[in-house]
Amino acid sequence: MTLKTKTSGRLRRAFSLIELLSAMAVLAILGTLVVNVVGSVRQQAMTSRSMGSIRALVTANYACAADTGRFAKAENLADTVHWHGKQKSSNNWVGYGGYLTPYLGEDRKVSLCPVFEQILEEDEGNQFNKGTGGYGYNGIYLGNDPAATIAPSGSSGGGNTRPTRPVRTETAANRPSALIDPANTVMFTSAALVKEGGVVETYLSAPYHALSGTELGQRLTPTTHFRFNGKALVAWCDGHVTLEAPNDADTSQNAYGDDNGKYTVGWFGPTDNNGYWNPHYKLGTAY
């Protein structure tokens, strides 16, 4: 049935119920599209901001290397100072006073990844290492020097005597000269540690295994965080930044007994010899 109304002496056709419902449906669809587009644009903006922040860490690390001859240390021997900050008291870390912070511009601190900030609002675990910005450092290979050796006691290091790792009084970072293939060597990644029912900051972008000297050691808890629509940010040693998808490596190892897969934490790239974290991966050795 079509309704008619009389206005100013003329008949005007009114909307039927079906036409009104159709118009409302179109508006609802358009509204959903607008929301999706706005959300996508916002996500892209946050990703771009994070890419700029992680790229700045690479620049800062090379500034440190130019100044000291080595990359920034990942941590000190007492584990009270990291690349991003220092420990003020038990489980209380601050984002200043770290080995890289003097090279981070006027603020001298790492910018917090906006995507990670959103995640922490819903799924934050028991924090203990704040100030990383949500980024992890290739500390095992770059923030430490796997090849640091010293001749054993009573030996000059000559002949057939095999040098051994020193009893260190302090840690030492690696040198840029150790990089064989900078474009395929990880320096920083988006990172998170799954701990006590949520995610927390971690200073380390962990490869598959720890190192025992220059040999593969125990399996590590994964920390690369695939929070950018299922991908992780990776800053390589030549300065370029990419988004990487996870591989199918087993991610069940967690030092706290938590579920890494629930929070999209894992690894990417090849798995042998610690993959792209290893500056000497092309040589087919663990280092």
PDB file of C-alpha atoms in Angstrom, residues 76-78 165-172:
ATOM      1  CA  ASN A  76      75.828  -6.200  31.852  1.00  0.00           C
ATOM      2  CA  LEU A  77      77.118  -9.234  33.704  1.00  0.00           C
ATOM      3  CA  ALA A  78      74.959  -8.471  36.746  1.00  0.00           C
ATOM      4  CA  ARG A 165      85.996 -18.304  26.482  1.00  0.00           C
ATOM      5  CA  PRO A 166      87.261 -16.046  29.251  1.00  0.00           C
ATOM      6  CA  VAL A 167      85.953 -15.796  32.765  1.00  0.00           C
ATOM      7  CA  ARG A 168      84.503 -12.369  32.146  1.00  0.00           C
ATOM      8  CA  THR A 169      84.388  -9.486  34.523  1.00  0.00           C
ATOM      9  CA  GLU A 170      82.023  -7.725  32.115  1.00  0.00           C
ATOM     10  CA  THR A 171      80.154  -8.351  28.879  1.00  0.00           C
ATOM     11  CA  ALA A 172      81.239  -7.080  25.457  1.00  0.00           C
TER      12      ALA A 172
END
